[in-house]
């Protein structure tokens, strides 16, 4: 299938959920570009909370202090200003933290701070506010279930922990960082358990989500599949993008 870029936005609200390293960001950015929508990776917001707490020497287990940080900090996502492999700039209170939010310290504490009800409420309200204007692809864990339950289209991207770890390993290798693959697998499995077993807004597919297992699919194949589904929705409005 050949996919041509659209010249007018679809206006759709699209949720894309899935576990760590399931390819949501790569796929989501390409997909959003094709349908001329904004793409918001909500993982950035939880990572920003974890980083801001760490930088303020707050113990990730100190729930009230972490919630206060989540309510207070200003998080901005802007087009990339530096050509260093980033897809966008992430700023906390005006400071560039694009790479810091991907640090080991943040990777270790982000699932812990994401369990707090107050943190989730603060992030969910901001995400719902951003989505109100429509024409958005929102990536996360609970977008189809909690943040945007009325989304026009919901996807759930999945892949085995081994495949996801291999992809993360290759990504880091491209940046010159060599990781221990078995450690990456263990860390991904650990985050899966934390993300899907938490009490508030656990990671799970919405009942009406389209699940795509990406184990054996290329990025293009996943995006193509999503475009097919977008067309099904648009066809209802007599408007297609292929
Ligand atoms: O997608 P990611 O790996 O960058 O997400 C980082 C963490 O943020 C993830 O371990 C769980 C949390 N998260 C969440 O709880 N809800 C979301 N909508 C997005 C991310």
PDB file of C-alpha atoms and ligand atoms in Angstrom:
ATOM      1  CA  UNK A   1       0.000   0.000   0.000  1.00  0.00           C
ATOM      2  CA  UNK A   2       1.284   3.483  -0.802  1.00  0.00           C
ATOM      3  CA  UNK A   3       0.496   6.113   1.725  1.00  0.00           C
ATOM      4  CA  UNK A   4       0.478   9.729   0.633  1.00  0.00           C
ATOM      5  CA  UNK A   5       0.636  12.575   3.129  1.00  0.00           C
ATOM      6  CA  UNK A   6      -2.612  14.364   3.693  1.00  0.00           C
ATOM      7  CA  UNK A   7      -2.900  18.067   3.016  1.00  0.00           C
ATOM      8  CA  UNK A   8      -5.636  18.669   5.493  1.00  0.00           C
ATOM      9  CA  UNK A   9      -5.658  17.293   9.032  1.00  0.00           C
ATOM     10  CA  UNK A  10      -8.172  14.590   9.866  1.00  0.00           C
ATOM     11  CA  UNK A  11      -9.126  16.211  13.171  1.00  0.00           C
ATOM     12  CA  UNK A  12      -9.246  12.762  14.781  1.00  0.00           C
ATOM     13  CA  UNK A  13      -8.344  11.992  18.380  1.00  0.00           C
ATOM     14  CA  UNK A  14      -6.245   8.808  18.436  1.00  0.00           C
ATOM     15  CA  UNK A  15      -4.970   6.866  21.453  1.00  0.00           C
ATOM     16  CA  UNK A  16      -1.888   4.640  21.167  1.00  0.00           C
ATOM     17  CA  UNK A  17      -1.029   2.576  24.236  1.00  0.00           C
ATOM     18  CA  UNK A  18       1.472  -0.168  24.885  1.00  0.00           C
ATOM     19  CA  UNK A  19       4.283  -1.352  27.152  1.00  0.00           C
ATOM     20  CA  UNK A  20       7.790   0.103  27.410  1.00  0.00           C
ATOM     21  CA  UNK A  21       9.767   0.015  24.149  1.00  0.00           C
ATOM     22  CA  UNK A  22       6.853  -1.308  22.099  1.00  0.00           C
ATOM     23  CA  UNK A  23       7.704   1.188  19.355  1.00  0.00           C
ATOM     24  CA  UNK A  24       4.953   3.660  20.236  1.00  0.00           C
ATOM     25  CA  UNK A  25       7.140   6.735  19.854  1.00  0.00           C
ATOM     26  CA  UNK A  26       8.734   5.878  16.496  1.00  0.00           C
ATOM     27  CA  UNK A  27       5.480   4.594  15.059  1.00  0.00           C
ATOM     28  CA  UNK A  28       3.387   7.361  16.651  1.00  0.00           C
ATOM     29  CA  UNK A  29       5.561  10.195  15.298  1.00  0.00           C
ATOM     30  CA  UNK A  30       5.512   8.821  11.731  1.00  0.00           C
ATOM     31  CA  UNK A  31       1.844   8.043  11.847  1.00  0.00           C
ATOM     32  CA  UNK A  32       0.970  11.489  13.226  1.00  0.00           C
ATOM     33  CA  UNK A  33       3.063  13.180  10.531  1.00  0.00           C
ATOM     34  CA  UNK A  34       1.220  11.258   7.801  1.00  0.00           C
ATOM     35  CA  UNK A  35      -2.190  12.200   9.081  1.00  0.00           C
ATOM     36  CA  UNK A  36      -1.001  15.741   9.894  1.00  0.00           C
ATOM     37  CA  UNK A  37      -1.779  15.466  13.583  1.00  0.00           C
ATOM     38  CA  UNK A  38       0.114  16.561  16.686  1.00  0.00           C
ATOM     39  CA  UNK A  39       1.848  13.695  18.514  1.00  0.00           C
ATOM     40  CA  UNK A  40       2.151  13.783  22.302  1.00  0.00           C
ATOM     41  CA  UNK A  41       4.170  11.076  24.048  1.00  0.00           C
ATOM     42  CA  UNK A  42       2.771  11.201  27.593  1.00  0.00           C
ATOM     43  CA  UNK A  43       5.661   9.090  28.926  1.00  0.00           C
ATOM     44  CA  UNK A  44       7.666  12.339  28.703  1.00  0.00           C
ATOM     45  CA  UNK A  45       5.405  13.913  31.300  1.00  0.00           C
ATOM     46  CA  UNK A  46       5.856  11.100  33.838  1.00  0.00           C
ATOM     47  CA  UNK A  47       9.584  11.086  33.151  1.00  0.00           C
ATOM     48  CA  UNK A  48       9.661  14.858  33.746  1.00  0.00           C
ATOM     49  CA  UNK A  49       7.975  14.391  37.134  1.00  0.00           C
ATOM     50  CA  UNK A  50      10.478  11.658  38.093  1.00  0.00           C
ATOM     51  CA  UNK A  51      13.432  13.825  37.014  1.00  0.00           C
ATOM     52  CA  UNK A  52      12.165  16.970  38.746  1.00  0.00           C
ATOM     53  CA  UNK A  53      11.693  14.963  41.970  1.00  0.00           C
ATOM     54  CA  UNK A  54      15.193  13.465  41.714  1.00  0.00           C
ATOM     55  CA  UNK A  55      16.731  16.889  41.015  1.00  0.00           C
ATOM     56  CA  UNK A  56      14.965  18.300  44.089  1.00  0.00           C
ATOM     57  CA  UNK A  57      16.377  15.399  46.176  1.00  0.00           C
ATOM     58  CA  UNK A  58      12.862  14.120  46.811  1.00  0.00           C
ATOM     59  CA  UNK A  59      12.591  10.433  47.634  1.00  0.00           C
ATOM     60  CA  UNK A  60      10.392   8.796  44.928  1.00  0.00           C
ATOM     61  CA  UNK A  61       8.597   7.035  47.813  1.00  0.00           C
ATOM     62  CA  UNK A  62       7.547  10.389  49.356  1.00  0.00           C
ATOM     63  CA  UNK A  63       4.109  10.527  47.689  1.00  0.00           C
ATOM     64  CA  UNK A  64       2.888  13.974  48.861  1.00  0.00           C
ATOM     65  CA  UNK A  65       6.175  15.629  47.834  1.00  0.00           C
ATOM     66  CA  UNK A  66       6.149  13.935  44.403  1.00  0.00           C
ATOM     67  CA  UNK A  67       2.504  14.928  43.815  1.00  0.00           C
ATOM     68  CA  UNK A  68       3.372  18.519  44.716  1.00  0.00           C
ATOM     69  CA  UNK A  69       6.142  18.444  42.077  1.00  0.00           C
ATOM     70  CA  UNK A  70       3.725  17.026  39.467  1.00  0.00           C
ATOM     71  CA  UNK A  71       1.225  19.801  40.132  1.00  0.00           C
ATOM     72  CA  UNK A  72       3.833  22.552  40.133  1.00  0.00           C
ATOM     73  CA  UNK A  73       6.256  21.925  37.251  1.00  0.00           C
ATOM     74  CA  UNK A  74       5.857  23.398  33.806  1.00  0.00           C
ATOM     75  CA  UNK A  75       6.527  20.795  31.075  1.00  0.00           C
ATOM     76  CA  UNK A  76       6.987  21.849  27.462  1.00  0.00           C
ATOM     77  CA  UNK A  77       7.549  19.753  24.343  1.00  0.00           C
ATOM     78  CA  UNK A  78       8.841  21.750  21.366  1.00  0.00           C
ATOM     79  CA  UNK A  79      10.226  21.006  17.890  1.00  0.00           C
ATOM     80  CA  UNK A  80      13.852  19.794  18.080  1.00  0.00           C
ATOM     81  CA  UNK A  81      16.286  22.743  18.307  1.00  0.00           C
ATOM     82  CA  UNK A  82      19.462  20.579  18.218  1.00  0.00           C
ATOM     83  CA  UNK A  83      20.459  17.908  15.700  1.00  0.00           C
ATOM     84  CA  UNK A  84      21.633  15.239  18.151  1.00  0.00           C
ATOM     85  CA  UNK A  85      19.179  12.462  17.372  1.00  0.00           C
ATOM     86  CA  UNK A  86      16.297  13.929  19.352  1.00  0.00           C
ATOM     87  CA  UNK A  87      12.765  14.037  17.927  1.00  0.00           C
ATOM     88  CA  UNK A  88      11.760  17.050  20.060  1.00  0.00           C
ATOM     89  CA  UNK A  89      12.983  19.261  22.907  1.00  0.00           C
ATOM     90  CA  UNK A  90      11.633  18.589  26.395  1.00  0.00           C
ATOM     91  CA  UNK A  91      11.806  21.461  28.878  1.00  0.00           C
ATOM     92  CA  UNK A  92      11.053  21.553  32.585  1.00  0.00           C
ATOM     93  CA  UNK A  93      10.498  25.101  33.833  1.00  0.00           C
ATOM     94  CA  UNK A  94      12.372  26.344  30.758  1.00  0.00           C
ATOM     95  CA  UNK A  95      15.447  24.064  31.118  1.00  0.00           C
ATOM     96  CA  UNK A  96      16.294  21.527  28.376  1.00  0.00           C
ATOM     97  CA  UNK A  97      16.043  18.006  29.863  1.00  0.00           C
ATOM     98  CA  UNK A  98      15.552  16.055  26.619  1.00  0.00           C
ATOM     99  CA  UNK A  99      18.267  13.495  27.383  1.00  0.00           C
ATOM    100  CA  UNK A 100      18.151  13.678  31.187  1.00  0.00           C
ATOM    101  CA  UNK A 101      14.625  12.245  31.208  1.00  0.00           C
ATOM    102  CA  UNK A 102      16.083   9.098  29.567  1.00  0.00           C
ATOM    103  CA  UNK A 103      18.752   8.573  32.279  1.00  0.00           C
ATOM    104  CA  UNK A 104      19.084   5.365  34.319  1.00  0.00           C
ATOM    105  CA  UNK A 105      17.937   7.186  37.457  1.00  0.00           C
ATOM    106  CA  UNK A 106      14.715   8.268  35.748  1.00  0.00           C
ATOM    107  CA  UNK A 107      14.215   4.800  34.197  1.00  0.00           C
ATOM    108  CA  UNK A 108      14.454   3.334  37.691  1.00  0.00           C
ATOM    109  CA  UNK A 109      12.061   5.734  39.432  1.00  0.00           C
ATOM    110  CA  UNK A 110       9.508   6.658  36.746  1.00  0.00           C
ATOM    111  CA  UNK A 111       7.275   3.619  37.280  1.00  0.00           C
ATOM    112  CA  UNK A 112       7.305   4.327  41.026  1.00  0.00           C
ATOM    113  CA  UNK A 113       6.140   7.931  40.711  1.00  0.00           C
ATOM    114  CA  UNK A 114       3.592   6.968  38.019  1.00  0.00           C
ATOM    115  CA  UNK A 115       1.567   4.913  40.516  1.00  0.00           C
ATOM    116  CA  UNK A 116       0.516   7.924  42.595  1.00  0.00           C
ATOM    117  CA  UNK A 117      -3.095   8.954  42.130  1.00  0.00           C
ATOM    118  CA  UNK A 118      -2.256  12.661  42.509  1.00  0.00           C
ATOM    119  CA  UNK A 119       0.491  12.446  39.888  1.00  0.00           C
ATOM    120  CA  UNK A 120      -1.847  10.677  37.463  1.00  0.00           C
ATOM    121  CA  UNK A 121      -4.627  13.184  38.079  1.00  0.00           C
ATOM    122  CA  UNK A 122      -2.312  16.140  37.408  1.00  0.00           C
ATOM    123  CA  UNK A 123      -0.975  14.585  34.175  1.00  0.00           C
ATOM    124  CA  UNK A 124      -4.382  13.325  32.988  1.00  0.00           C
ATOM    125  CA  UNK A 125      -5.947  16.792  33.327  1.00  0.00           C
ATOM    126  CA  UNK A 126      -3.120  18.340  31.305  1.00  0.00           C
ATOM    127  CA  UNK A 127      -3.399  15.632  28.643  1.00  0.00           C
ATOM    128  CA  UNK A 128      -7.174  16.029  28.338  1.00  0.00           C
ATOM    129  CA  UNK A 129      -6.703  19.757  27.984  1.00  0.00           C
ATOM    130  CA  UNK A 130      -4.197  19.298  25.142  1.00  0.00           C
ATOM    131  CA  UNK A 131      -6.475  16.799  23.345  1.00  0.00           C
ATOM    132  CA  UNK A 132      -9.511  19.064  23.484  1.00  0.00           C
ATOM    133  CA  UNK A 133      -8.586  20.798  20.214  1.00  0.00           C
ATOM    134  CA  UNK A 134      -8.539  17.402  18.422  1.00  0.00           C
ATOM    135  CA  UNK A 135      -6.199  16.284  15.641  1.00  0.00           C
ATOM    136  CA  UNK A 136      -3.896  14.479  18.026  1.00  0.00           C
ATOM    137  CA  UNK A 137      -2.142  11.149  18.409  1.00  0.00           C
ATOM    138  CA  UNK A 138      -1.533  10.586  22.118  1.00  0.00           C
ATOM    139  CA  UNK A 139       0.878   7.876  23.224  1.00  0.00           C
ATOM    140  CA  UNK A 140       0.950   6.238  26.650  1.00  0.00           C
ATOM    141  CA  UNK A 141      -0.295   3.438  28.882  1.00  0.00           C
ATOM    142  CA  UNK A 142      -3.797   4.588  29.867  1.00  0.00           C
ATOM    143  CA  UNK A 143      -4.804   6.903  27.027  1.00  0.00           C
ATOM    144  CA  UNK A 144      -7.545   4.670  25.580  1.00  0.00           C
ATOM    145  CA  UNK A 145      -8.776   3.511  28.994  1.00  0.00           C
ATOM    146  CA  UNK A 146      -8.628   6.629  31.193  1.00  0.00           C
ATOM    147  CA  UNK A 147      -7.370   9.814  29.530  1.00  0.00           C
ATOM    148  CA  UNK A 148      -9.348   9.714  26.262  1.00  0.00           C
ATOM    149  CA  UNK A 149     -11.972   6.971  26.618  1.00  0.00           C
ATOM    150  CA  UNK A 150     -14.010   8.590  23.793  1.00  0.00           C
ATOM    151  CA  UNK A 151     -11.094   8.672  21.314  1.00  0.00           C
ATOM    152  CA  UNK A 152     -12.068   8.137  17.648  1.00  0.00           C
ATOM    153  CA  UNK A 153      -9.554   5.308  17.342  1.00  0.00           C
ATOM    154  CA  UNK A 154      -7.523   3.321  19.852  1.00  0.00           C
ATOM    155  CA  UNK A 155      -4.455   1.216  19.194  1.00  0.00           C
ATOM    156  CA  UNK A 156      -2.557  -1.069  21.529  1.00  0.00           C
ATOM    157  CA  UNK A 157       0.951  -1.926  20.340  1.00  0.00           C
ATOM    158  CA  UNK A 158       2.526  -5.013  21.819  1.00  0.00           C
ATOM    159  CA  UNK A 159       5.695  -7.085  21.370  1.00  0.00           C
ATOM    160  CA  UNK A 160       7.589  -9.656  23.432  1.00  0.00           C
ATOM    161  CA  UNK A 161       9.992  -8.357  26.096  1.00  0.00           C
ATOM    162  CA  UNK A 162      12.910  -9.882  24.178  1.00  0.00           C
ATOM    163  CA  UNK A 163      12.057  -8.086  20.921  1.00  0.00           C
ATOM    164  CA  UNK A 164      11.471  -4.802  22.735  1.00  0.00           C
ATOM    165  CA  UNK A 165      14.775  -5.119  24.589  1.00  0.00           C
ATOM    166  CA  UNK A 166      16.609  -5.853  21.342  1.00  0.00           C
ATOM    167  CA  UNK A 167      15.129  -2.715  19.771  1.00  0.00           C
ATOM    168  CA  UNK A 168      16.115  -0.568  22.758  1.00  0.00           C
ATOM    169  CA  UNK A 169      19.620  -2.092  22.625  1.00  0.00           C
ATOM    170  CA  UNK A 170      19.955  -1.192  18.902  1.00  0.00           C
ATOM    171  CA  UNK A 171      18.638   2.331  19.521  1.00  0.00           C
ATOM    172  CA  UNK A 172      21.230   2.989  22.217  1.00  0.00           C
ATOM    173  CA  UNK A 173      23.975   1.399  20.101  1.00  0.00           C
ATOM    174  CA  UNK A 174      23.249   3.953  17.379  1.00  0.00           C
ATOM    175  CA  UNK A 175      23.938   6.657  19.976  1.00  0.00           C
ATOM    176  CA  UNK A 176      27.222   4.958  20.893  1.00  0.00           C
ATOM    177  CA  UNK A 177      25.915   3.401  24.131  1.00  0.00           C
ATOM    178  CA  UNK A 178      26.461  -0.346  24.526  1.00  0.00           C
ATOM    179  CA  UNK A 179      24.053  -1.918  27.022  1.00  0.00           C
ATOM    180  CA  UNK A 180      23.952  -5.393  28.533  1.00  0.00           C
ATOM    181  CA  UNK A 181      21.064  -7.051  26.661  1.00  0.00           C
ATOM    182  CA  UNK A 182      20.084  -9.329  29.548  1.00  0.00           C
ATOM    183  CA  UNK A 183      19.878  -6.285  31.847  1.00  0.00           C
ATOM    184  CA  UNK A 184      17.668  -4.475  29.329  1.00  0.00           C
ATOM    185  CA  UNK A 185      15.315  -7.504  29.169  1.00  0.00           C
ATOM    186  CA  UNK A 186      15.146  -7.664  32.975  1.00  0.00           C
ATOM    187  CA  UNK A 187      14.474  -3.917  33.277  1.00  0.00           C
ATOM    188  CA  UNK A 188      11.703  -4.024  30.627  1.00  0.00           C
ATOM    189  CA  UNK A 189      10.047  -6.992  32.342  1.00  0.00           C
ATOM    190  CA  UNK A 190      10.260  -5.211  35.701  1.00  0.00           C
ATOM    191  CA  UNK A 191       8.585  -2.080  34.273  1.00  0.00           C
ATOM    192  CA  UNK A 192       5.881  -4.225  32.612  1.00  0.00           C
ATOM    193  CA  UNK A 193       4.997  -5.687  36.008  1.00  0.00           C
ATOM    194  CA  UNK A 194       4.926  -2.271  37.709  1.00  0.00           C
ATOM    195  CA  UNK A 195       2.964  -0.596  34.894  1.00  0.00           C
ATOM    196  CA  UNK A 196       0.327  -3.311  34.552  1.00  0.00           C
ATOM    197  CA  UNK A 197      -0.159  -4.168  38.219  1.00  0.00           C
ATOM    198  CA  UNK A 198      -0.617  -0.659  39.620  1.00  0.00           C
ATOM    199  CA  UNK A 199      -3.956   0.280  41.181  1.00  0.00           C
ATOM    200  CA  UNK A 200      -4.642   3.490  39.254  1.00  0.00           C
ATOM    201  CA  UNK A 201      -4.827   3.442  35.441  1.00  0.00           C
ATOM    202  CA  UNK A 202      -2.805   0.242  34.888  1.00  0.00           C
ATOM    203  CA  UNK A 203      -1.375  -0.604  31.495  1.00  0.00           C
ATOM    204  CA  UNK A 204      -3.985  -2.593  29.560  1.00  0.00           C
ATOM    205  CA  UNK A 205      -5.721  -2.442  26.187  1.00  0.00           C
ATOM    206  CA  UNK A 206      -9.052  -0.607  26.094  1.00  0.00           C
ATOM    207  CA  UNK A 207     -11.924  -2.964  25.257  1.00  0.00           C
ATOM    208  CA  UNK A 208     -12.373  -1.243  21.904  1.00  0.00           C
ATOM    209  CA  UNK A 209      -8.639  -0.988  21.101  1.00  0.00           C
ATOM    210  CA  UNK A 210      -7.101  -2.533  17.990  1.00  0.00           C
ATOM    211  CA  UNK A 211      -4.154  -4.614  19.198  1.00  0.00           C
ATOM    212  CA  UNK A 212      -1.147  -4.871  16.885  1.00  0.00           C
ATOM    213  CA  UNK A 213       1.627  -7.312  17.768  1.00  0.00           C
ATOM    214  CA  UNK A 214       4.765  -5.750  16.304  1.00  0.00           C
ATOM    215  CA  UNK A 215       7.160  -8.694  16.941  1.00  0.00           C
ATOM    216  CA  UNK A 216       7.593  -9.450  13.249  1.00  0.00           C
ATOM    217  CA  UNK A 217       6.430  -6.156  11.733  1.00  0.00           C
ATOM    218  CA  UNK A 218       8.543  -3.263  10.480  1.00  0.00           C
ATOM    219  CA  UNK A 219       7.741   0.317  11.489  1.00  0.00           C
ATOM    220  CA  UNK A 220       6.270   0.891   8.007  1.00  0.00           C
ATOM    221  CA  UNK A 221       4.047  -2.171   8.291  1.00  0.00           C
ATOM    222  CA  UNK A 222       2.670  -1.013  11.646  1.00  0.00           C
ATOM    223  CA  UNK A 223       2.053   2.505  10.353  1.00  0.00           C
ATOM    224  CA  UNK A 224       0.364   1.122   7.205  1.00  0.00           C
ATOM    225  CA  UNK A 225      -1.925  -0.978   9.363  1.00  0.00           C
ATOM    226  CA  UNK A 226      -2.869   2.081  11.410  1.00  0.00           C
ATOM    227  CA  UNK A 227      -3.562   4.123   8.262  1.00  0.00           C
ATOM    228  CA  UNK A 228      -5.930   1.375   7.076  1.00  0.00           C
ATOM    229  CA  UNK A 229      -7.869   1.776  10.325  1.00  0.00           C
ATOM    230  CA  UNK A 230      -7.856   5.581  10.044  1.00  0.00           C
ATOM    231  CA  UNK A 231      -9.324   5.222   6.567  1.00  0.00           C
ATOM    232  CA  UNK A 232     -12.089   3.035   7.914  1.00  0.00           C
ATOM    233  CA  UNK A 233     -13.044   5.797  10.329  1.00  0.00           C
ATOM    234  CA  UNK A 234     -12.684   8.537   7.704  1.00  0.00           C
ATOM    235  CA  UNK A 235     -14.699   6.557   5.168  1.00  0.00           C
ATOM    236  CA  UNK A 236     -17.643   6.975   7.474  1.00  0.00           C
ATOM    237  CA  UNK A 237     -17.195  10.674   6.724  1.00  0.00           C
ATOM    238  CA  UNK A 238     -16.531   9.970   2.990  1.00  0.00           C
ATOM    239  CA  UNK A 239     -12.880  11.005   3.268  1.00  0.00           C
ATOM    240  CA  UNK A 240      -9.793   8.789   2.852  1.00  0.00           C
ATOM    241  CA  UNK A 241      -6.019   9.256   2.913  1.00  0.00           C
ATOM    242  CA  UNK A 242      -4.738   6.650   0.443  1.00  0.00           C
TER     243      UNK A 242
HETATM  244  O1  LIG B   1       6.672   5.333  27.448  1.00  0.00           O
HETATM  245  P1  LIG B   1       7.800   5.546  28.457  1.00  0.00           P
HETATM  246  O2  LIG B   1       8.650   4.332  28.662  1.00  0.00           O
HETATM  247  O3  LIG B   1       8.624   6.755  28.146  1.00  0.00           O
HETATM  248  O4  LIG B   1       7.048   5.826  29.840  1.00  0.00           O
HETATM  249  C1  LIG B   1       7.765   6.034  31.026  1.00  0.00           C
HETATM  250  C2  LIG B   1       6.922   5.615  32.213  1.00  0.00           C
HETATM  251  O5  LIG B   1       5.843   6.503  32.378  1.00  0.00           O
HETATM  252  C3  LIG B   1       6.319   4.223  32.157  1.00  0.00           C
HETATM  253  O6  LIG B   1       7.136   3.279  32.817  1.00  0.00           O
HETATM  254  C4  LIG B   1       5.009   4.365  32.862  1.00  0.00           C
HETATM  255  C5  LIG B   1       4.700   5.828  32.825  1.00  0.00           C
HETATM  256  N1  LIG B   1       3.567   6.192  31.982  1.00  0.00           N
HETATM  257  C6  LIG B   1       2.318   6.083  32.536  1.00  0.00           C
HETATM  258  O7  LIG B   1       2.191   5.607  33.657  1.00  0.00           O
HETATM  259  N2  LIG B   1       1.238   6.499  31.835  1.00  0.00           N
HETATM  260  C7  LIG B   1       1.374   7.011  30.609  1.00  0.00           C
HETATM  261  N3  LIG B   1       0.282   7.442  29.948  1.00  0.00           N
HETATM  262  C8  LIG B   1       2.647   7.109  30.005  1.00  0.00           C
HETATM  263  C9  LIG B   1       3.747   6.678  30.728  1.00  0.00           C
END
